[in-house]
Amino acid sequence: MAGATLTIDLGAIVENWRRLAERAGGGKRCSAVVKADAYGLGMARVAPALAAAGCETFFVAHTEEALALKAICPDAAIHMLNGPGTPEEAGDLAEAGVVPVLNSPGQIALWRKTAMHSDRSRPASVHVDTGMSRLGLSPREWQSLRDDADKLSGIDWRLIMSHYACADTPAHPLNDLQFRRFSEILHTRPPILKDTQPSLCNSAGLFLPHGGPGLARPGIALYGGNPVPGKANPMRPTVRLSARILQLREIDHPETVGYGATFQAPGKRRVATVPLGYADGVLRAAAPGAKAMIGECTVPVIGRVSMDLMTLDVTDAGQGAQPGAEVAFLNASIGIDDLAEAAGTIGYEILTGLGDRMTRVYVGGP
Ligand SMILES: *Cc1c(COP(=O)(O)O)cnc(C)c1O
């Protein structure tokens, strides 16, 4: 008996990009963030589908990801968010034509040195921190570079960017503060950055009242995550996670189910066992709370999630629950945010955690 199947709808991912591009003001103003193997869904399949739909700019986190993407989409503009750490890494990026995002005076100096060793100025982007305190130039570093703009010379600047910390909480005051700080940065930038395109919005940022200028950088919304938590999800679901029933049994009070005997049958129950577990990325913390579907019937996960198996109370599914019947854990009705909520986490962690052991099927590709 095979394990679980993850079906990834490339057409839905492309449709989500189109919706986001429309919000951003057109395809030229909307990139795609494909770091962490396109949030676990497979950069090698996702990026070409988006490129074929007109997406020209991609973001990854690491040099290895950038070089891999360059080999797949040689014509795309590929930005590497973490920036180079060593001269060798900078050399590799420059040679491949990847655009590093420079996050510190040290990275800027390193990239200028790399550019000086070649015959042309090298493209790069700069990240200025406006309230995240994670990556990017601190306000003081930005001020000192602004006052000594020679230190920015010799680089072909592509983007001047910042990143929202709380865009998924629209009422958070940090959103306005970051927007105002970023506007101030754009307003007071030195001449060498005058024509550089700004970039501020992640998925949720695009849905804030004031959004942000320039190029949008959506990630999670491309993959079906809800960019407006608490409201109806404007994105299409992109994944279906399913497994087939391995075994069925009837139990009666006072029998228990699974490790730790955490579930006790309140009476006669039908229990189905499916070959999907935390080794596949369905977090152990998802039970109790997670739901699945057999046909149109919703059934609860019961007992603990184990490494390779899960158990469900399929009493209500009647004859639909048979060995070999399909159980869906993610589908058009159960989104990544629903499964995440059951596990006390976010859709990002669910997607990036989906394991390699399951069979992957791509549909809707170009
Ligand atoms: C990951 C990331 C994004 C994408 O964020 P989502 O919330 O997935 O849309 C955008 N910008 C930066 C700098 C990131 O690190």
Tab-separated table of C-alpha atoms and ligand atoms in Angstrom:
chain	number	residue	atom	x	y	z
A	1	MET	CA	0.000	0.000	0.000
A	2	ALA	CA	1.395	3.389	-1.066
A	3	GLY	CA	1.725	6.325	1.286
A	4	ALA	CA	0.130	9.728	0.921
A	5	THR	CA	-0.212	11.739	-2.278
A	6	LEU	CA	0.340	15.476	-2.592
A	7	THR	CA	-1.319	16.916	-5.678
A	8	ILE	CA	-0.028	20.378	-6.593
A	9	ASP	CA	-2.136	22.491	-8.934
A	10	LEU	CA	0.246	24.678	-10.946
A	11	GLY	CA	-2.721	26.291	-12.696
A	12	ALA	CA	-4.066	27.473	-9.334
A	13	ILE	CA	-0.653	28.892	-8.380
A	14	VAL	CA	-0.528	30.778	-11.699
A	15	GLU	CA	-4.091	32.018	-11.175
A	16	ASN	CA	-3.124	33.256	-7.694
A	17	TRP	CA	-0.129	35.095	-9.155
A	18	ARG	CA	-2.427	36.765	-11.710
A	19	ARG	CA	-4.810	37.884	-8.947
A	20	LEU	CA	-1.922	39.274	-6.899
A	21	ALA	CA	-0.404	40.957	-9.962
A	22	GLU	CA	-3.716	42.652	-10.623
A	23	ARG	CA	-3.716	43.986	-7.052
A	24	ALA	CA	-0.118	45.118	-7.402
A	25	GLY	CA	-0.892	47.077	-10.547
A	26	GLY	CA	0.259	44.664	-13.263
A	27	GLY	CA	2.560	41.737	-13.942
A	28	LYS	CA	5.666	43.945	-14.003
A	29	ARG	CA	4.910	44.984	-10.434
A	30	CYS	CA	4.534	41.477	-9.047
A	31	SER	CA	7.348	39.034	-8.371
A	32	ALA	CA	7.117	35.536	-6.906
A	33	VAL	CA	8.878	34.373	-3.748
A	34	VAL	CA	10.038	30.791	-4.357
A	35	LYS	CA	12.446	30.345	-1.436
A	36	ALA	CA	12.517	27.018	0.455
A	37	ASP	CA	11.714	25.094	-2.747
A	38	ALA	CA	8.671	27.273	-3.456
A	39	TYR	CA	7.402	26.850	0.107
A	40	GLY	CA	7.856	23.112	-0.218
A	41	LEU	CA	5.858	22.742	-3.440
A	42	GLY	CA	8.818	22.352	-5.821
A	43	MET	CA	10.599	25.383	-7.268
A	44	ALA	CA	11.613	23.436	-10.382
A	45	ARG	CA	7.941	23.071	-11.346
A	46	VAL	CA	6.465	26.244	-9.838
A	47	ALA	CA	8.952	28.813	-11.179
A	48	PRO	CA	8.739	27.818	-14.879
A	49	ALA	CA	4.920	27.824	-14.667
A	50	LEU	CA	4.985	31.362	-13.256
A	51	ALA	CA	7.611	32.504	-15.763
A	52	ALA	CA	5.434	31.181	-18.598
A	53	ALA	CA	2.563	33.271	-17.189
A	54	GLY	CA	4.674	36.442	-17.325
A	55	CYS	CA	6.381	36.588	-13.935
A	56	GLU	CA	9.834	38.104	-14.530
A	57	THR	CA	11.261	38.461	-11.023
A	58	PHE	CA	11.809	35.798	-8.352
A	59	PHE	CA	13.088	35.832	-4.791
A	60	VAL	CA	14.974	33.033	-3.063
A	61	ALA	CA	16.788	33.019	0.290
A	62	HIS	CA	20.059	31.169	-0.369
A	63	THR	CA	22.807	31.161	-2.969
A	64	GLU	CA	22.200	27.471	-3.712
A	65	GLU	CA	18.543	28.219	-4.399
A	66	ALA	CA	19.479	31.147	-6.636
A	67	LEU	CA	21.945	29.116	-8.693
A	68	ALA	CA	19.455	26.264	-9.045
A	69	LEU	CA	16.765	28.673	-10.220
A	70	LYS	CA	19.121	30.378	-12.670
A	71	ALA	CA	19.674	26.994	-14.311
A	72	ILE	CA	15.905	26.490	-14.612
A	73	CYS	CA	14.849	30.043	-15.560
A	74	PRO	CA	17.934	31.651	-17.152
A	75	ASP	CA	16.071	34.790	-18.270
A	76	ALA	CA	14.449	35.595	-14.934
A	77	ALA	CA	15.663	38.309	-12.558
A	78	ILE	CA	16.610	36.322	-9.467
A	79	HIS	CA	17.032	38.110	-6.157
A	80	MET	CA	18.762	36.337	-3.285
A	81	LEU	CA	17.422	37.666	0.005
A	82	ASN	CA	20.168	36.712	2.448
A	83	GLY	CA	23.014	38.382	0.547
A	84	PRO	CA	26.551	37.032	0.073
A	85	GLY	CA	28.627	35.980	3.072
A	86	THR	CA	32.053	35.389	1.508
A	87	PRO	CA	34.001	36.616	-1.558
A	88	GLU	CA	33.613	33.147	-3.100
A	89	GLU	CA	29.855	33.236	-2.678
A	90	ALA	CA	29.731	36.767	-4.100
A	91	GLY	CA	31.818	35.569	-7.050
A	92	ASP	CA	29.439	32.687	-7.739
A	93	LEU	CA	26.424	34.988	-7.615
A	94	ALA	CA	28.059	37.581	-9.876
A	95	GLU	CA	29.100	34.965	-12.402
A	96	ALA	CA	25.571	33.545	-12.542
A	97	GLY	CA	24.003	36.983	-12.860
A	98	VAL	CA	22.006	36.639	-9.639
A	99	VAL	CA	20.953	39.869	-7.889
A	100	PRO	CA	21.887	39.695	-4.194
A	101	VAL	CA	19.918	41.697	-1.672
A	102	LEU	CA	22.544	43.529	0.377
A	103	ASN	CA	21.584	43.801	4.022
A	104	SER	CA	24.585	45.396	5.720
A	105	PRO	CA	27.462	47.803	5.041
A	106	GLY	CA	29.725	44.732	4.995
A	107	GLN	CA	27.711	43.047	2.235
A	108	ILE	CA	27.663	46.280	0.234
A	109	ALA	CA	31.449	46.596	0.535
A	110	LEU	CA	31.871	42.943	-0.452
A	111	TRP	CA	29.675	43.370	-3.535
A	112	ARG	CA	31.522	46.564	-4.592
A	113	LYS	CA	34.777	44.649	-4.384
A	114	THR	CA	33.286	41.826	-6.462
A	115	ALA	CA	32.071	44.350	-9.030
A	116	MET	CA	35.492	46.035	-9.177
A	117	HIS	CA	37.080	42.726	-10.105
A	118	SER	CA	34.831	42.394	-13.124
A	119	ASP	CA	34.527	44.576	-16.176
A	120	ARG	CA	31.008	45.844	-15.491
A	121	SER	CA	28.946	47.133	-12.611
A	122	ARG	CA	27.023	44.371	-10.925
A	123	PRO	CA	23.296	44.434	-10.132
A	124	ALA	CA	22.210	44.298	-6.489
A	125	SER	CA	19.334	45.408	-4.304
A	126	VAL	CA	19.435	47.002	-0.889
A	127	HIS	CA	17.264	46.136	2.097
A	128	VAL	CA	16.631	48.832	4.694
A	129	ASP	CA	15.106	47.761	7.994
A	130	THR	CA	12.013	49.741	8.990
A	131	GLY	CA	10.929	47.876	12.113
A	132	MET	CA	11.551	44.161	11.734
A	133	SER	CA	15.077	44.132	13.256
A	134	ARG	CA	15.948	41.025	11.319
A	135	LEU	CA	17.645	41.703	7.983
A	136	GLY	CA	18.574	44.984	6.363
A	137	LEU	CA	20.491	48.158	7.108
A	138	SER	CA	19.683	49.641	10.493
A	139	PRO	CA	18.453	53.257	10.501
A	140	ARG	CA	21.905	54.399	11.610
A	141	GLU	CA	23.675	52.382	8.890
A	142	TRP	CA	21.293	53.756	6.283
A	143	GLN	CA	21.894	57.333	7.437
A	144	SER	CA	25.624	56.968	7.340
A	145	LEU	CA	25.554	55.441	3.827
A	146	ARG	CA	23.231	58.170	2.671
A	147	ASP	CA	25.662	60.809	3.910
A	148	ASP	CA	28.606	59.028	2.295
A	149	ALA	CA	26.977	57.785	-0.907
A	150	ASP	CA	30.349	56.992	-2.502
A	151	LYS	CA	30.036	53.731	-0.600
A	152	LEU	CA	27.048	52.912	-2.797
A	153	SER	CA	28.858	53.556	-6.074
A	154	GLY	CA	29.903	50.928	-8.610
A	155	ILE	CA	26.719	48.906	-8.139
A	156	ASP	CA	23.794	48.727	-10.538
A	157	TRP	CA	20.961	49.167	-8.007
A	158	ARG	CA	17.783	47.277	-8.860
A	159	LEU	CA	15.536	47.459	-5.784
A	160	ILE	CA	15.369	49.416	-2.573
A	161	MET	CA	13.305	47.261	-0.273
A	162	SER	CA	11.957	46.748	3.221
A	163	HIS	CA	9.721	44.121	4.829
A	164	TYR	CA	6.548	44.343	6.930
A	165	ALA	CA	6.590	42.634	10.325
A	166	CYS	CA	2.819	42.643	11.008
A	167	ALA	CA	1.060	42.849	7.633
A	168	ASP	CA	-1.191	39.914	8.577
A	169	THR	CA	-2.541	42.038	11.453
A	170	PRO	CA	-3.861	45.077	9.558
A	171	ALA	CA	-4.713	47.041	12.721
A	172	HIS	CA	-1.178	46.759	14.116
A	173	PRO	CA	0.362	50.237	14.430
A	174	LEU	CA	3.731	48.967	13.148
A	175	ASN	CA	2.264	48.742	9.620
A	176	ASP	CA	1.721	52.490	9.401
A	177	LEU	CA	5.015	53.215	11.072
A	178	GLN	CA	6.937	50.995	8.632
A	179	PHE	CA	5.083	52.505	5.662
A	180	ARG	CA	5.978	56.025	6.832
A	181	ARG	CA	9.601	55.111	7.527
A	182	PHE	CA	9.907	53.517	4.089
A	183	SER	CA	8.355	56.583	2.433
A	184	GLU	CA	10.854	58.758	4.288
A	185	ILE	CA	13.714	56.526	3.103
A	186	LEU	CA	12.544	56.828	-0.502
A	187	HIS	CA	12.120	60.567	-0.090
A	188	THR	CA	15.611	61.131	1.218
A	189	ARG	CA	17.548	58.580	-0.832
A	190	PRO	CA	20.798	59.664	-2.457
A	191	PRO	CA	20.913	60.351	-6.223
A	192	ILE	CA	22.478	56.957	-7.017
A	193	LEU	CA	19.255	55.286	-5.788
A	194	LYS	CA	16.902	57.874	-7.277
A	195	ASP	CA	15.580	55.658	-10.081
A	196	THR	CA	15.776	52.392	-8.153
A	197	GLN	CA	12.445	50.583	-7.915
A	198	PRO	CA	11.015	50.314	-4.382
A	199	SER	CA	9.641	47.035	-2.990
A	200	LEU	CA	7.780	46.621	0.297
A	201	CYS	CA	4.774	44.262	0.194
A	202	ASN	CA	4.694	40.583	1.004
A	203	SER	CA	1.385	38.746	0.448
A	204	ALA	CA	-0.474	40.316	3.364
A	205	GLY	CA	1.136	43.712	2.712
A	206	LEU	CA	-0.604	43.827	-0.677
A	207	PHE	CA	-3.930	43.731	1.148
A	208	LEU	CA	-3.183	46.563	3.618
A	209	PRO	CA	-5.149	49.762	2.924
A	210	HIS	CA	-2.032	51.655	1.817
A	211	GLY	CA	-0.169	48.597	0.453
A	212	GLY	CA	3.244	49.723	-0.653
A	213	PRO	CA	5.023	51.179	-3.665
A	214	GLY	CA	6.811	49.349	-6.470
A	215	LEU	CA	7.379	45.635	-6.783
A	216	ALA	CA	5.305	43.264	-4.635
A	217	ARG	CA	6.936	40.125	-3.208
A	218	PRO	CA	4.138	37.640	-2.474
A	219	GLY	CA	4.952	34.142	-1.294
A	220	ILE	CA	2.335	32.353	0.794
A	221	ALA	CA	-0.677	33.735	-1.110
A	222	LEU	CA	0.666	32.223	-4.348
A	223	TYR	CA	0.433	28.847	-2.667
A	224	GLY	CA	-3.086	29.376	-1.375
A	225	GLY	CA	-2.407	30.746	2.112
A	226	ASN	CA	-4.897	33.371	3.276
A	227	PRO	CA	-3.298	36.856	3.112
A	228	VAL	CA	-6.247	38.330	5.056
A	229	PRO	CA	-6.556	36.159	8.187
A	230	GLY	CA	-10.043	36.226	9.658
A	231	LYS	CA	-11.641	37.100	6.311
A	232	ALA	CA	-12.642	34.921	3.352
A	233	ASN	CA	-9.524	33.691	1.546
A	234	PRO	CA	-9.281	35.449	-1.839
A	235	MET	CA	-6.751	32.876	-3.112
A	236	ARG	CA	-7.354	29.530	-4.757
A	237	PRO	CA	-6.284	26.379	-2.892
A	238	THR	CA	-3.253	24.842	-4.603
A	239	VAL	CA	-2.683	21.544	-2.819
A	240	ARG	CA	-4.547	18.356	-2.128
A	241	LEU	CA	-3.103	15.971	0.445
A	242	SER	CA	-4.691	12.558	0.580
A	243	ALA	CA	-4.067	8.987	1.673
A	244	ARG	CA	-5.996	5.755	1.389
A	245	ILE	CA	-7.513	3.840	4.289
A	246	LEU	CA	-5.180	1.025	5.273
A	247	GLN	CA	-7.334	-0.656	7.878
A	248	LEU	CA	-10.748	-0.316	9.487
A	249	ARG	CA	-11.908	-1.568	12.855
A	250	GLU	CA	-14.853	-1.272	15.167
A	251	ILE	CA	-14.202	-0.378	18.768
A	252	ASP	CA	-16.449	0.042	21.727
A	253	HIS	CA	-16.222	1.702	25.134
A	254	PRO	CA	-13.827	1.534	27.024
A	255	GLU	CA	-11.244	0.932	24.281
A	256	THR	CA	-8.645	3.591	23.528
A	257	VAL	CA	-6.891	4.588	20.313
A	258	GLY	CA	-3.185	5.172	19.688
A	259	TYR	CA	-0.086	6.047	21.704
A	260	GLY	CA	-0.761	7.303	25.171
A	261	ALA	CA	-4.361	6.104	24.938
A	262	THR	CA	-5.402	9.754	24.579
A	263	PHE	CA	-8.695	8.982	22.822
A	264	GLN	CA	-11.281	6.870	24.559
A	265	ALA	CA	-14.234	5.587	22.576
A	266	PRO	CA	-17.458	7.070	24.013
A	267	GLY	CA	-19.361	4.136	22.503
A	268	LYS	CA	-19.285	2.091	19.325
A	269	ARG	CA	-16.955	3.773	16.808
A	270	ARG	CA	-15.469	2.882	13.422
A	271	VAL	CA	-11.801	3.754	13.287
A	272	ALA	CA	-9.790	4.091	10.069
A	273	THR	CA	-6.001	3.983	9.917
A	274	VAL	CA	-4.239	5.860	7.093
A	275	PRO	CA	-0.543	5.873	6.082
A	276	LEU	CA	0.272	9.507	6.851
A	277	GLY	CA	2.112	10.754	9.902
A	278	TYR	CA	4.451	13.335	11.344
A	279	ALA	CA	7.345	11.980	9.288
A	280	ASP	CA	5.354	13.259	6.296
A	281	GLY	CA	4.974	16.700	7.842
A	282	VAL	CA	1.540	16.388	9.430
A	283	LEU	CA	2.567	17.756	12.780
A	284	ARG	CA	1.987	15.677	15.879
A	285	ALA	CA	0.419	18.764	17.425
A	286	ALA	CA	-2.368	18.645	14.789
A	287	ALA	CA	-4.296	16.124	16.877
A	288	PRO	CA	-6.653	16.532	18.497
A	289	GLY	CA	-8.273	19.154	16.294
A	290	ALA	CA	-7.372	18.213	12.725
A	291	LYS	CA	-10.144	17.155	10.372
A	292	ALA	CA	-10.168	15.198	7.151
A	293	MET	CA	-12.752	14.360	4.515
A	294	ILE	CA	-14.055	11.158	2.988
A	295	GLY	CA	-16.067	12.279	0.012
A	296	GLU	CA	-18.201	15.119	1.376
A	297	CYS	CA	-18.129	13.824	4.953
A	298	THR	CA	-15.870	15.539	7.487
A	299	VAL	CA	-14.214	13.168	9.966
A	300	PRO	CA	-12.009	13.982	12.977
A	301	VAL	CA	-8.465	12.754	13.538
A	302	ILE	CA	-8.458	10.884	16.849
A	303	GLY	CA	-5.657	9.675	19.095
A	304	ARG	CA	-2.104	10.825	18.494
A	305	VAL	CA	-0.486	11.350	15.114
A	306	SER	CA	2.291	8.774	14.900
A	307	MET	CA	5.296	8.688	12.604
A	308	ASP	CA	3.730	6.892	9.659
A	309	LEU	CA	0.072	6.564	10.619
A	310	MET	CA	-2.983	8.449	11.720
A	311	THR	CA	-6.354	7.278	13.017
A	312	LEU	CA	-9.732	8.805	12.254
A	313	ASP	CA	-13.213	8.374	13.620
A	314	VAL	CA	-15.073	7.498	10.410
A	315	THR	CA	-18.328	6.419	12.038
A	316	ASP	CA	-20.246	9.201	10.274
A	317	ALA	CA	-18.815	8.359	6.861
A	318	GLY	CA	-20.837	5.159	6.675
A	319	GLN	CA	-20.144	2.994	3.646
A	320	GLY	CA	-17.802	5.667	2.209
A	321	ALA	CA	-15.189	4.486	4.690
A	322	GLN	CA	-13.713	1.280	3.272
A	323	PRO	CA	-10.146	-0.002	3.031
A	324	GLY	CA	-8.657	1.761	0.002
A	325	ALA	CA	-11.053	4.724	0.210
A	326	GLU	CA	-9.414	8.120	-0.122
A	327	VAL	CA	-9.157	10.466	2.858
A	328	ALA	CA	-8.274	14.114	2.122
A	329	PHE	CA	-6.395	16.165	4.697
A	330	LEU	CA	-5.973	19.235	2.480
A	331	ASN	CA	-8.430	20.000	-0.308
A	332	ALA	CA	-10.753	22.740	-1.566
A	333	SER	CA	-12.540	22.785	1.826
A	334	ILE	CA	-9.653	22.137	4.231
A	335	GLY	CA	-6.993	24.760	3.597
A	336	ILE	CA	-3.407	24.903	4.812
A	337	ASP	CA	-4.489	27.531	7.338
A	338	ASP	CA	-7.089	25.137	8.793
A	339	LEU	CA	-4.564	22.356	9.288
A	340	ALA	CA	-2.116	24.914	10.675
A	341	GLU	CA	-4.650	26.190	13.174
A	342	ALA	CA	-5.258	22.658	14.467
A	343	ALA	CA	-1.502	22.308	15.012
A	344	GLY	CA	-1.064	25.749	16.563
A	345	THR	CA	1.090	27.004	13.722
A	346	ILE	CA	0.884	28.850	10.400
A	347	GLY	CA	0.257	27.665	6.846
A	348	TYR	CA	3.882	28.454	5.967
A	349	GLU	CA	5.116	25.787	8.363
A	350	ILE	CA	2.613	23.208	7.122
A	351	LEU	CA	3.631	23.699	3.470
A	352	THR	CA	7.379	23.791	4.016
A	353	GLY	CA	7.147	20.735	6.257
A	354	LEU	CA	5.360	18.446	3.783
A	355	GLY	CA	7.818	15.624	3.352
A	356	ASP	CA	9.534	14.026	0.393
A	357	ARG	CA	8.154	10.593	1.191
A	358	MET	CA	4.736	11.266	-0.239
A	359	THR	CA	4.055	10.886	-3.936
A	360	ARG	CA	3.931	14.261	-5.656
A	361	VAL	CA	1.641	14.818	-8.593
A	362	TYR	CA	1.581	18.049	-10.602
A	363	VAL	CA	-1.510	19.099	-12.484
A	364	GLY	CA	-2.459	22.214	-14.485
A	365	GLY	CA	1.072	22.925	-15.706
A	366	PRO	CA	1.946	24.884	-18.857
B	1	LIG	C1	9.483	35.350	2.652
B	1	LIG	C2	9.513	36.789	2.266
B	1	LIG	C3	8.484	37.355	1.492
B	1	LIG	C4	7.209	36.603	1.178
B	1	LIG	O1	6.365	36.676	2.301
B	1	LIG	P1	4.888	36.038	2.302
B	1	LIG	O2	4.363	36.410	3.630
B	1	LIG	O3	5.056	34.573	2.129
B	1	LIG	O4	4.143	36.659	1.172
B	1	LIG	C5	8.639	38.657	1.053
B	1	LIG	N1	9.733	39.385	1.382
B	1	LIG	C6	10.716	38.889	2.157
B	1	LIG	C7	11.879	39.752	2.488
B	1	LIG	C8	10.639	37.593	2.633
B	1	LIG	O5	11.601	37.108	3.425
